[in-house]
Amino acid sequence: MSRLVLEDVRPWGGAATTMAAEDGVLVSDAIARPGDVVVAGRGRILLPSFSDVHVHLDSTRVGLPFRPHTGRPGVWNMMLNDRENWRGAEESMPWRATETLGRMIARGTTHVRTYAQVDADCGLERLEAVAAAREAHASRSEVEIIAFPQAGLLREAGSADLLARAMASGANVVGGIDPCALDRDPVRHLDTVFGIAERFDAPIDIHLHEPDQLARFSAELILERIRALDMRGRVTISHGYGLAKLPENQLRPLLEGFREWDVAMATIAPPEPLPTLLLAEYGIRLGLGEDGQRDYWSPYGDCDMLSRTWQLAFTNGFRQDAHIEHCLAIATSGGRAVMGTGAPLASLDDRPGLAAGDRADLVLLEGETPTAAVMDRGSDRTVIHGGIVVADGLELIGSAA
Ligand SMILES: [Zn+2]
């Protein structure tokens, strides 16, 4: 495999330098040799590639005609709306998942944790679609699949068995959802999720849309099970925005539990965000994701984690460069730490991922400073995965997936 040399790049917006990668990792010897592939950085900012740790590739309508939103409020109603419509889309689910993943890679995201819904309606069909997308882009990205019981585990017969079958069929992470609000039996719901995770020695990701005290109760039950099964570092709470509404004297003890058991969080930067700086203070791994992409749940989504980074900064009300750059660190290295493909951020000012020995999964962005890159979100990007250029100018390189 030839070496890759990146000329005139600015790591995290610092001084211009030359960097090189060999066998998929960054190396300290950056002097170009004959036969090296040379990328002209043109003074662009070099970052680790983006990591999207909360995306629903199994419901996307990106690339299809826009349609009016027909869902009614509430997780169950929205699930039913998706169930009524998803099979009638203009293109197949494998096509849609592959198209959306391709657009994400073209915009700089090469580490992805996606959901694949499993339920009485779709069986393993959506999992197979997402697995096909992962296969189509295997050389350009690293994709983990969360088997996700979107319709709960107790409301429809056979749901728990399907979740286990999904894990046996190539899913990597066991999903759960609103143990109190959706299934109305948090003990049974969580015991099922943790039981399947134990059986498959797999990590867990739980969607938590519940409000303050209910979210707190669910989080306490999750912590109880992490302790009992010694699942330190293997559980992610997605969303969890209800926790942000708790008074500090209730939130801090929970965060201490998260720190002690290394519970990660994934956010989609909603209007009422998680307390991003407080999570950094506790050293809690935080990743960012784009959620549904222009699907039956939501008209939002553009496959661009740089847009979502802007949204994370905006919803937090950040203005200082250090805080906005921290959002970039969350969107890149933070997500990798959630997936276990990179080290956690050590502090608010930590900007890892570009040292010798780190994976050569990178993105070049135009901008005077990292903050300017987030504000302007330009299209002059080059995306590298495994030491190979996989996209340039928002277009994939190589054969069409
Ligand atoms: Zn979600």
mmCIF file of C-alpha atoms and ligand atoms in Angstrom:
data_model
loop_
_atom_site.group_PDB
_atom_site.id
_atom_site.type_symbol
_atom_site.label_atom_id
_atom_site.label_comp_id
_atom_site.label_asym_id
_atom_site.label_seq_id
_atom_site.Cartn_x
_atom_site.Cartn_y
_atom_site.Cartn_z
ATOM 1 C CA MET A 1 0.000 0.000 0.000
ATOM 2 C CA SER A 2 1.423 3.375 -0.990
ATOM 3 C CA ARG A 3 2.045 6.097 1.507
ATOM 4 C CA LEU A 4 -0.115 9.177 1.658
ATOM 5 C CA VAL A 5 1.503 12.586 2.091
ATOM 6 C CA LEU A 6 -0.568 15.612 3.057
ATOM 7 C CA GLU A 7 1.214 18.828 2.130
ATOM 8 C CA ASP A 8 0.436 22.270 3.528
ATOM 9 C CA VAL A 9 -2.200 21.241 6.050
ATOM 10 C CA ARG A 10 -3.016 22.926 9.355
ATOM 11 C CA PRO A 11 -3.782 20.371 12.113
ATOM 12 C CA TRP A 12 -6.683 21.731 14.173
ATOM 13 C CA GLY A 13 -6.065 25.106 12.478
ATOM 14 C CA GLY A 14 -2.456 25.411 13.714
ATOM 15 C CA ALA A 15 0.698 26.132 11.728
ATOM 16 C CA ALA A 16 0.998 24.676 8.221
ATOM 17 C CA THR A 17 2.900 21.413 8.050
ATOM 18 C CA THR A 18 3.315 18.204 6.069
ATOM 19 C CA MET A 19 1.928 14.944 7.406
ATOM 20 C CA ALA A 20 2.055 11.369 6.164
ATOM 21 C CA ALA A 21 0.216 8.095 6.622
ATOM 22 C CA GLU A 22 1.297 4.535 6.070
ATOM 23 C CA ASP A 23 -0.772 1.369 6.444
ATOM 24 C CA GLY A 24 -3.743 3.431 7.564
ATOM 25 C CA VAL A 25 -2.033 5.273 10.405
ATOM 26 C CA LEU A 26 -0.276 8.615 10.711
ATOM 27 C CA VAL A 27 3.527 8.393 10.824
ATOM 28 C CA SER A 28 6.162 10.851 11.990
ATOM 29 C CA ASP A 29 8.313 10.646 8.831
ATOM 30 C CA ALA A 30 6.493 13.040 6.499
ATOM 31 C CA ILE A 31 9.099 13.467 3.780
ATOM 32 C CA ALA A 32 7.576 12.570 0.402
ATOM 33 C CA ARG A 33 9.193 9.694 -1.508
ATOM 34 C CA PRO A 34 8.709 8.474 -5.074
ATOM 35 C CA GLY A 35 5.458 6.549 -5.364
ATOM 36 C CA ASP A 36 3.716 8.395 -2.522
ATOM 37 C CA VAL A 37 0.213 9.711 -3.109
ATOM 38 C CA VAL A 38 0.425 13.444 -2.436
ATOM 39 C CA VAL A 39 -2.601 15.489 -1.390
ATOM 40 C CA ALA A 40 -2.414 19.267 -1.779
ATOM 41 C CA GLY A 41 -3.685 20.641 1.498
ATOM 42 C CA ARG A 42 -3.651 24.239 0.207
ATOM 43 C CA GLY A 43 -3.550 25.503 3.784
ATOM 44 C CA ARG A 44 -6.783 23.811 4.733
ATOM 45 C CA ILE A 45 -7.569 22.707 8.291
ATOM 46 C CA LEU A 46 -6.868 19.050 9.059
ATOM 47 C CA LEU A 47 -9.119 17.240 11.527
ATOM 48 C CA PRO A 48 -9.883 13.634 12.361
ATOM 49 C CA SER A 49 -12.804 12.581 10.147
ATOM 50 C CA PHE A 50 -16.257 13.082 11.637
ATOM 51 C CA SER A 51 -17.976 10.367 13.616
ATOM 52 C CA ASP A 52 -21.778 10.168 13.564
ATOM 53 C CA VAL A 53 -22.841 8.006 16.488
ATOM 54 C CA HIS A 54 -26.607 8.450 16.250
ATOM 55 C CA VAL A 55 -28.036 8.164 12.760
ATOM 56 C CA HIS A 56 -30.992 6.178 11.447
ATOM 57 C CA LEU A 57 -29.788 4.918 8.069
ATOM 58 C CA ASP A 58 -32.771 2.574 8.013
ATOM 59 C CA SER A 59 -35.378 5.303 7.643
ATOM 60 C CA THR A 60 -33.681 7.912 5.463
ATOM 61 C CA ARG A 61 -35.319 9.548 2.453
ATOM 62 C CA VAL A 62 -32.289 11.580 1.409
ATOM 63 C CA GLY A 63 -32.170 11.747 -2.381
ATOM 64 C CA LEU A 64 -35.920 11.145 -2.755
ATOM 65 C CA PRO A 65 -38.622 13.754 -3.440
ATOM 66 C CA PHE A 66 -39.507 15.862 -0.429
ATOM 67 C CA ARG A 67 -42.805 14.880 1.165
ATOM 68 C CA PRO A 68 -45.043 16.651 3.676
ATOM 69 C CA HIS A 69 -44.639 15.499 7.262
ATOM 70 C CA THR A 70 -47.512 13.184 8.216
ATOM 71 C CA GLY A 71 -46.473 12.033 11.705
ATOM 72 C CA ARG A 72 -48.397 12.911 14.851
ATOM 73 C CA PRO A 73 -46.486 13.831 18.033
ATOM 74 C CA GLY A 74 -45.203 11.080 20.327
ATOM 75 C CA VAL A 75 -42.748 8.231 19.765
ATOM 76 C CA TRP A 76 -45.459 5.576 19.254
ATOM 77 C CA ASN A 77 -47.455 7.701 16.781
ATOM 78 C CA MET A 78 -44.310 8.580 14.854
ATOM 79 C CA MET A 79 -43.303 4.922 14.760
ATOM 80 C CA LEU A 80 -46.739 4.047 13.341
ATOM 81 C CA ASN A 81 -46.411 6.787 10.697
ATOM 82 C CA ASP A 82 -43.062 5.373 9.605
ATOM 83 C CA ARG A 83 -44.489 1.859 9.614
ATOM 84 C CA GLU A 84 -47.345 2.940 7.327
ATOM 85 C CA ASN A 85 -45.047 4.566 4.811
ATOM 86 C CA TRP A 86 -41.517 3.196 4.685
ATOM 87 C CA ARG A 87 -42.194 0.355 2.265
ATOM 88 C CA GLY A 88 -43.840 2.732 -0.201
ATOM 89 C CA ALA A 89 -40.750 4.886 -0.783
ATOM 90 C CA GLU A 90 -39.581 5.518 -4.334
ATOM 91 C CA GLU A 91 -36.379 3.524 -3.778
ATOM 92 C CA SER A 92 -35.578 0.395 -1.778
ATOM 93 C CA MET A 93 -34.257 0.531 1.749
ATOM 94 C CA PRO A 94 -30.787 -0.804 0.766
ATOM 95 C CA TRP A 95 -30.540 1.909 -1.919
ATOM 96 C CA ARG A 96 -31.585 4.615 0.523
ATOM 97 C CA ALA A 97 -29.191 3.525 3.287
ATOM 98 C CA THR A 98 -26.309 3.212 0.807
ATOM 99 C CA GLU A 99 -27.033 6.602 -0.790
ATOM 100 C CA THR A 100 -27.213 8.383 2.573
ATOM 101 C CA LEU A 101 -24.060 6.743 3.933
ATOM 102 C CA GLY A 102 -22.268 7.735 0.714
ATOM 103 C CA ARG A 103 -23.308 11.357 1.127
ATOM 104 C CA MET A 104 -22.174 11.323 4.750
ATOM 105 C CA ILE A 105 -18.749 9.993 3.750
ATOM 106 C CA ALA A 106 -18.482 12.564 0.946
ATOM 107 C CA ARG A 107 -18.982 15.311 3.556
ATOM 108 C CA GLY A 108 -16.325 13.970 5.929
ATOM 109 C CA THR A 109 -17.933 11.324 8.160
ATOM 110 C CA THR A 110 -16.163 7.970 8.145
ATOM 111 C CA HIS A 111 -17.011 6.567 11.594
ATOM 112 C CA VAL A 112 -20.711 5.759 11.908
ATOM 113 C CA ARG A 113 -22.963 4.144 14.476
ATOM 114 C CA THR A 114 -26.357 3.621 12.868
ATOM 115 C CA TYR A 115 -29.630 2.189 14.057
ATOM 116 C CA ALA A 116 -31.428 -0.631 12.334
ATOM 117 C CA GLN A 117 -34.983 -0.986 13.548
ATOM 118 C CA VAL A 118 -36.140 -4.507 14.332
ATOM 119 C CA ASP A 119 -39.803 -5.099 15.066
ATOM 120 C CA ALA A 120 -42.844 -7.226 14.277
ATOM 121 C CA ASP A 121 -43.444 -5.289 11.054
ATOM 122 C CA CYS A 122 -40.006 -5.219 9.444
ATOM 123 C CA GLY A 123 -38.328 -8.235 11.042
ATOM 124 C CA LEU A 124 -34.665 -8.086 10.031
ATOM 125 C CA GLU A 125 -35.322 -6.342 6.681
ATOM 126 C CA ARG A 126 -33.956 -2.974 7.803
ATOM 127 C CA LEU A 127 -30.936 -4.558 9.424
ATOM 128 C CA GLU A 128 -30.152 -6.252 6.125
ATOM 129 C CA ALA A 129 -30.508 -2.917 4.296
ATOM 130 C CA VAL A 130 -28.104 -1.158 6.648
ATOM 131 C CA ALA A 131 -25.682 -4.102 6.456
ATOM 132 C CA ALA A 132 -25.772 -3.763 2.643
ATOM 133 C CA ALA A 133 -24.869 -0.070 2.941
ATOM 134 C CA ARG A 134 -22.016 -0.915 5.304
ATOM 135 C CA GLU A 135 -20.747 -3.501 2.820
ATOM 136 C CA ALA A 136 -21.021 -1.095 -0.134
ATOM 137 C CA HIS A 137 -18.888 1.485 1.663
ATOM 138 C CA ALA A 138 -16.647 -0.902 3.613
ATOM 139 C CA SER A 139 -13.417 0.586 2.263
ATOM 140 C CA ARG A 140 -14.520 4.155 2.980
ATOM 141 C CA SER A 141 -15.949 3.967 6.470
ATOM 142 C CA GLU A 142 -16.273 2.043 9.684
ATOM 143 C CA VAL A 143 -19.902 1.331 10.522
ATOM 144 C CA GLU A 144 -21.419 -0.171 13.653
ATOM 145 C CA ILE A 145 -25.058 -1.239 13.667
ATOM 146 C CA ILE A 146 -27.340 -0.904 16.670
ATOM 147 C CA ALA A 147 -30.221 -3.396 16.659
ATOM 148 C CA PHE A 148 -32.975 -1.044 17.692
ATOM 149 C CA PRO A 149 -36.376 -2.023 19.131
ATOM 150 C CA GLN A 150 -38.086 1.204 18.035
ATOM 151 C CA ALA A 151 -41.538 -0.238 18.879
ATOM 152 C CA GLY A 152 -40.435 -1.355 22.348
ATOM 153 C CA LEU A 153 -39.790 -4.888 23.591
ATOM 154 C CA LEU A 154 -43.016 -5.658 25.421
ATOM 155 C CA ARG A 155 -45.827 -4.213 23.331
ATOM 156 C CA GLU A 156 -45.682 -6.645 20.413
ATOM 157 C CA ALA A 157 -45.097 -10.404 20.589
ATOM 158 C CA GLY A 158 -41.689 -11.681 19.549
ATOM 159 C CA SER A 159 -39.833 -8.346 19.856
ATOM 160 C CA ALA A 160 -37.164 -9.585 22.285
ATOM 161 C CA ASP A 161 -36.490 -12.683 20.175
ATOM 162 C CA LEU A 162 -36.064 -10.479 17.109
ATOM 163 C CA LEU A 163 -33.586 -8.281 18.952
ATOM 164 C CA ALA A 164 -31.516 -11.364 19.822
ATOM 165 C CA ARG A 165 -31.775 -12.628 16.241
ATOM 166 C CA ALA A 166 -30.534 -9.258 14.984
ATOM 167 C CA MET A 167 -27.483 -9.573 17.229
ATOM 168 C CA ALA A 168 -26.854 -13.060 15.859
ATOM 169 C CA SER A 169 -27.223 -11.649 12.315
ATOM 170 C CA GLY A 170 -24.474 -9.040 12.352
ATOM 171 C CA ALA A 171 -25.646 -6.158 14.544
ATOM 172 C CA ASN A 172 -22.935 -4.897 16.924
ATOM 173 C CA VAL A 173 -24.802 -3.025 19.645
ATOM 174 C CA VAL A 174 -27.996 -3.854 21.576
ATOM 175 C CA GLY A 175 -30.521 -1.015 21.510
ATOM 176 C CA GLY A 176 -33.169 -0.051 24.023
ATOM 177 C CA ILE A 177 -35.740 2.735 24.210
ATOM 178 C CA ASP A 178 -37.659 4.667 26.871
ATOM 179 C CA PRO A 179 -37.973 1.826 29.399
ATOM 180 C CA CYS A 180 -40.683 3.637 31.382
ATOM 181 C CA ALA A 181 -42.535 5.722 28.819
ATOM 182 C CA LEU A 182 -42.812 3.277 25.916
ATOM 183 C CA ASP A 183 -42.893 -0.216 27.429
ATOM 184 C CA ARG A 184 -44.174 1.017 30.827
ATOM 185 C CA ASP A 185 -42.144 -1.713 32.535
ATOM 186 C CA PRO A 186 -38.578 -0.481 32.918
ATOM 187 C CA VAL A 187 -37.326 -3.499 34.852
ATOM 188 C CA ARG A 188 -38.442 -6.014 32.243
ATOM 189 C CA HIS A 189 -37.324 -3.793 29.366
ATOM 190 C CA LEU A 190 -33.845 -3.198 30.773
ATOM 191 C CA ASP A 191 -33.390 -6.762 31.997
ATOM 192 C CA THR A 192 -34.137 -7.933 28.442
ATOM 193 C CA VAL A 193 -31.698 -5.452 26.867
ATOM 194 C CA PHE A 194 -28.903 -6.182 29.343
ATOM 195 C CA GLY A 195 -29.577 -9.925 29.152
ATOM 196 C CA ILE A 196 -29.131 -9.930 25.355
ATOM 197 C CA ALA A 197 -26.022 -7.757 25.661
ATOM 198 C CA GLU A 198 -24.548 -10.198 28.165
ATOM 199 C CA ARG A 199 -25.361 -13.151 25.918
ATOM 200 C CA PHE A 200 -23.646 -11.580 22.901
ATOM 201 C CA ASP A 201 -20.935 -9.753 24.869
ATOM 202 C CA ALA A 202 -22.083 -6.559 23.139
ATOM 203 C CA PRO A 203 -22.314 -2.902 24.119
ATOM 204 C CA ILE A 204 -25.650 -1.159 24.710
ATOM 205 C CA ASP A 205 -27.211 2.071 23.406
ATOM 206 C CA ILE A 206 -30.465 3.265 24.935
ATOM 207 C CA HIS A 207 -32.668 5.973 23.380
ATOM 208 C CA LEU A 208 -33.917 8.039 26.295
ATOM 209 C CA HIS A 209 -36.557 10.617 25.336
ATOM 210 C CA GLU A 210 -38.114 10.594 28.802
ATOM 211 C CA PRO A 211 -38.694 13.805 30.796
ATOM 212 C CA ASP A 212 -36.605 14.825 33.829
ATOM 213 C CA GLN A 213 -37.679 12.569 36.739
ATOM 214 C CA LEU A 214 -38.616 9.640 34.516
ATOM 215 C CA ALA A 215 -35.274 9.922 32.689
ATOM 216 C CA ARG A 216 -33.526 10.074 36.049
ATOM 217 C CA PHE A 217 -35.334 6.929 37.231
ATOM 218 C CA SER A 218 -34.453 5.086 34.014
ATOM 219 C CA ALA A 219 -30.831 6.262 34.251
ATOM 220 C CA GLU A 220 -30.627 4.956 37.834
ATOM 221 C CA LEU A 221 -31.971 1.573 36.734
ATOM 222 C CA ILE A 222 -29.444 1.526 33.877
ATOM 223 C CA LEU A 223 -26.612 2.270 36.321
ATOM 224 C CA GLU A 224 -27.866 -0.506 38.640
ATOM 225 C CA ARG A 225 -27.519 -3.028 35.818
ATOM 226 C CA ILE A 226 -24.139 -1.717 34.692
ATOM 227 C CA ARG A 227 -22.864 -2.246 38.231
ATOM 228 C CA ALA A 228 -24.421 -5.688 38.571
ATOM 229 C CA LEU A 229 -22.979 -6.928 35.250
ATOM 230 C CA ASP A 230 -19.767 -4.885 35.442
ATOM 231 C CA MET A 231 -20.463 -3.216 32.086
ATOM 232 C CA ARG A 232 -18.128 -0.297 32.673
ATOM 233 C CA GLY A 233 -17.530 1.676 29.481
ATOM 234 C CA ARG A 234 -20.013 -0.362 27.434
ATOM 235 C CA VAL A 235 -23.250 1.620 27.726
ATOM 236 C CA THR A 236 -24.327 4.752 25.859
ATOM 237 C CA ILE A 237 -27.362 6.849 26.685
ATOM 238 C CA SER A 238 -28.628 8.538 23.528
ATOM 239 C CA HIS A 239 -30.538 11.837 23.743
ATOM 240 C CA GLY A 240 -31.064 11.911 27.523
ATOM 241 C CA TYR A 241 -32.083 15.558 27.189
ATOM 242 C CA GLY A 242 -34.612 15.142 30.026
ATOM 243 C CA LEU A 243 -31.642 14.827 32.378
ATOM 244 C CA ALA A 244 -30.628 18.383 31.491
ATOM 245 C CA LYS A 245 -33.834 19.601 33.167
ATOM 246 C CA LEU A 246 -32.934 18.121 36.538
ATOM 247 C CA PRO A 247 -31.891 20.420 39.377
ATOM 248 C CA GLU A 248 -28.145 20.359 39.882
ATOM 249 C CA ASN A 249 -28.360 18.448 43.173
ATOM 250 C CA GLN A 250 -30.019 15.577 41.268
ATOM 251 C CA LEU A 251 -28.024 15.808 38.055
ATOM 252 C CA ARG A 252 -24.549 15.835 39.609
ATOM 253 C CA PRO A 253 -24.913 12.519 41.515
ATOM 254 C CA LEU A 254 -26.072 10.904 38.252
ATOM 255 C CA LEU A 255 -23.079 12.319 36.379
ATOM 256 C CA GLU A 256 -20.831 10.982 39.126
ATOM 257 C CA GLY A 257 -22.327 7.559 38.451
ATOM 258 C CA PHE A 258 -21.767 8.007 34.712
ATOM 259 C CA ARG A 259 -18.151 8.976 35.384
ATOM 260 C CA GLU A 260 -17.560 6.063 37.738
ATOM 261 C CA TRP A 261 -19.004 3.518 35.269
ATOM 262 C CA ASP A 262 -17.851 5.344 32.145
ATOM 263 C CA VAL A 263 -21.338 5.729 30.682
ATOM 264 C CA ALA A 264 -21.176 7.552 27.343
ATOM 265 C CA MET A 265 -23.771 9.921 25.910
ATOM 266 C CA ALA A 266 -24.811 10.641 22.334
ATOM 267 C CA THR A 267 -26.653 13.800 21.382
ATOM 268 C CA ILE A 268 -28.250 15.085 18.208
ATOM 269 C CA ALA A 269 -28.013 18.719 19.399
ATOM 270 C CA PRO A 270 -31.734 19.256 20.080
ATOM 271 C CA PRO A 271 -33.227 22.678 20.878
ATOM 272 C CA GLU A 272 -32.749 22.042 24.618
ATOM 273 C CA PRO A 273 -29.276 20.526 24.625
ATOM 274 C CA LEU A 274 -27.346 18.451 27.114
ATOM 275 C CA PRO A 275 -25.076 20.525 29.403
ATOM 276 C CA THR A 276 -22.077 20.081 27.121
ATOM 277 C CA LEU A 277 -19.524 21.892 29.295
ATOM 278 C CA LEU A 278 -20.685 20.116 32.455
ATOM 279 C CA LEU A 279 -20.273 16.736 30.717
ATOM 280 C CA ALA A 280 -16.728 17.775 29.774
ATOM 281 C CA GLU A 281 -16.080 18.750 33.396
ATOM 282 C CA TYR A 282 -17.036 15.194 34.427
ATOM 283 C CA GLY A 283 -14.990 13.674 31.587
ATOM 284 C CA ILE A 284 -18.058 11.934 30.190
ATOM 285 C CA ARG A 285 -17.632 10.639 26.646
ATOM 286 C CA LEU A 286 -20.005 12.576 24.390
ATOM 287 C CA GLY A 287 -20.631 11.910 20.701
ATOM 288 C CA LEU A 288 -22.764 13.714 18.151
ATOM 289 C CA GLY A 289 -25.185 12.370 15.559
ATOM 290 C CA GLU A 290 -27.633 13.475 12.891
ATOM 291 C CA ASP A 291 -30.581 11.265 13.871
ATOM 292 C CA GLY A 292 -33.188 10.620 11.155
ATOM 293 C CA GLN A 293 -32.263 12.069 7.782
ATOM 294 C CA ARG A 294 -35.205 13.743 6.062
ATOM 295 C CA ASP A 295 -37.396 10.736 6.801
ATOM 296 C CA TYR A 296 -40.915 9.912 8.035
ATOM 297 C CA TRP A 297 -39.922 11.227 11.463
ATOM 298 C CA SER A 298 -38.391 14.550 10.504
ATOM 299 C CA PRO A 299 -37.753 16.807 7.504
ATOM 300 C CA TYR A 300 -34.300 17.751 8.848
ATOM 301 C CA GLY A 301 -30.931 16.277 7.935
ATOM 302 C CA ASP A 302 -28.353 16.969 5.240
ATOM 303 C CA CYS A 303 -25.781 14.198 5.856
ATOM 304 C CA ASP A 304 -23.287 16.818 6.994
ATOM 305 C CA MET A 305 -21.741 16.538 10.445
ATOM 306 C CA LEU A 306 -20.251 19.999 10.009
ATOM 307 C CA SER A 307 -23.814 21.354 9.924
ATOM 308 C CA ARG A 308 -24.611 19.329 13.031
ATOM 309 C CA THR A 309 -21.494 20.694 14.733
ATOM 310 C CA TRP A 310 -22.791 24.205 14.017
ATOM 311 C CA GLN A 311 -26.112 23.136 15.537
ATOM 312 C CA LEU A 312 -24.387 21.778 18.657
ATOM 313 C CA ALA A 313 -22.560 25.088 19.121
ATOM 314 C CA PHE A 314 -25.690 27.141 18.359
ATOM 315 C CA THR A 315 -28.061 25.262 20.680
ATOM 316 C CA ASN A 316 -25.495 25.581 23.473
ATOM 317 C CA GLY A 317 -25.234 29.322 22.858
ATOM 318 C CA PHE A 318 -21.469 29.087 22.366
ATOM 319 C CA ARG A 319 -19.505 32.083 21.068
ATOM 320 C CA GLN A 320 -15.982 31.503 22.335
ATOM 321 C CA ASP A 321 -13.639 29.791 19.897
ATOM 322 C CA ALA A 322 -12.525 27.260 22.511
ATOM 323 C CA HIS A 323 -16.128 26.136 23.023
ATOM 324 C CA ILE A 324 -16.907 25.895 19.301
ATOM 325 C CA GLU A 325 -13.681 23.957 18.714
ATOM 326 C CA HIS A 326 -14.744 21.669 21.552
ATOM 327 C CA CYS A 327 -17.902 20.952 19.508
ATOM 328 C CA LEU A 328 -15.636 19.947 16.601
ATOM 329 C CA ALA A 329 -13.674 17.690 18.946
ATOM 330 C CA ILE A 330 -16.956 16.054 20.048
ATOM 331 C CA ALA A 331 -18.064 15.608 16.412
ATOM 332 C CA THR A 332 -14.770 13.942 15.487
ATOM 333 C CA SER A 333 -12.831 12.334 18.344
ATOM 334 C CA GLY A 334 -15.735 12.390 20.823
ATOM 335 C CA GLY A 335 -17.778 10.016 18.694
ATOM 336 C CA ARG A 336 -14.834 7.706 18.182
ATOM 337 C CA ALA A 337 -14.481 7.426 21.938
ATOM 338 C CA VAL A 338 -18.178 6.452 22.098
ATOM 339 C CA MET A 339 -17.615 3.754 19.450
ATOM 340 C CA GLY A 340 -14.349 2.607 20.988
ATOM 341 C CA THR A 341 -12.367 3.563 17.868
ATOM 342 C CA GLY A 342 -10.434 6.366 19.596
ATOM 343 C CA ALA A 343 -9.380 7.723 22.969
ATOM 344 C CA PRO A 344 -11.733 9.946 25.008
ATOM 345 C CA LEU A 345 -11.255 13.715 25.172
ATOM 346 C CA ALA A 346 -9.115 14.430 28.215
ATOM 347 C CA SER A 347 -10.457 17.954 28.740
ATOM 348 C CA LEU A 348 -12.341 20.854 27.198
ATOM 349 C CA ASP A 349 -9.144 21.848 25.372
ATOM 350 C CA ASP A 350 -8.084 18.397 24.186
ATOM 351 C CA ARG A 351 -7.775 18.176 20.368
ATOM 352 C CA PRO A 352 -6.608 14.628 19.729
ATOM 353 C CA GLY A 353 -6.552 12.344 16.712
ATOM 354 C CA LEU A 354 -3.698 13.776 14.641
ATOM 355 C CA ALA A 355 -0.565 12.338 16.238
ATOM 356 C CA ALA A 356 1.757 9.674 14.846
ATOM 357 C CA GLY A 357 0.107 6.319 15.469
ATOM 358 C CA ASP A 358 -3.436 7.685 15.195
ATOM 359 C CA ARG A 359 -5.676 6.345 12.459
ATOM 360 C CA ALA A 360 -5.355 8.169 9.139
ATOM 361 C CA ASP A 361 -9.110 8.801 9.027
ATOM 362 C CA LEU A 362 -9.113 12.514 8.283
ATOM 363 C CA VAL A 363 -10.930 15.444 6.794
ATOM 364 C CA LEU A 364 -9.565 18.632 5.254
ATOM 365 C CA LEU A 365 -11.797 21.682 5.627
ATOM 366 C CA GLU A 366 -11.479 25.204 4.290
ATOM 367 C CA GLY A 367 -11.471 27.994 6.853
ATOM 368 C CA GLU A 368 -9.220 30.547 8.528
ATOM 369 C CA THR A 369 -9.804 28.932 11.902
ATOM 370 C CA PRO A 370 -11.763 25.891 13.105
ATOM 371 C CA THR A 371 -14.541 28.222 14.277
ATOM 372 C CA ALA A 372 -14.660 29.853 10.823
ATOM 373 C CA ALA A 373 -14.913 26.389 9.249
ATOM 374 C CA VAL A 374 -17.956 25.637 11.429
ATOM 375 C CA MET A 375 -19.597 28.965 10.570
ATOM 376 C CA ASP A 376 -18.931 28.799 6.807
ATOM 377 C CA ARG A 377 -19.278 25.037 6.195
ATOM 378 C CA GLY A 378 -17.547 25.161 2.829
ATOM 379 C CA SER A 379 -17.531 22.492 0.154
ATOM 380 C CA ASP A 380 -13.755 22.333 -0.465
ATOM 381 C CA ARG A 381 -13.213 19.162 1.547
ATOM 382 C CA THR A 382 -11.012 16.114 1.160
ATOM 383 C CA VAL A 383 -11.883 12.967 3.080
ATOM 384 C CA ILE A 384 -9.377 10.245 3.926
ATOM 385 C CA HIS A 385 -10.146 6.853 5.436
ATOM 386 C CA GLY A 386 -7.561 4.194 6.201
ATOM 387 C CA GLY A 387 -4.893 6.405 4.634
ATOM 388 C CA ILE A 388 -6.756 6.555 1.307
ATOM 389 C CA VAL A 389 -8.554 9.530 -0.222
ATOM 390 C CA VAL A 390 -12.203 8.463 -0.357
ATOM 391 C CA ALA A 391 -13.920 11.741 -1.265
ATOM 392 C CA ASP A 392 -13.073 15.170 -2.613
ATOM 393 C CA GLY A 393 -15.222 18.264 -3.171
ATOM 394 C CA LEU A 394 -18.261 16.466 -1.649
ATOM 395 C CA GLU A 395 -18.005 13.627 -4.190
ATOM 396 C CA LEU A 396 -17.006 10.044 -3.489
ATOM 397 C CA ILE A 397 -13.890 8.771 -5.210
ATOM 398 C CA GLY A 398 -13.759 5.352 -6.804
ATOM 399 C CA SER A 399 -16.452 3.150 -8.249
ATOM 400 C CA ALA A 400 -20.035 4.075 -7.495
ATOM 401 C CA ALA A 401 -21.258 2.198 -4.474
HETATM 402 ZN ZN ZN B 1 -32.695 8.387 17.248
#
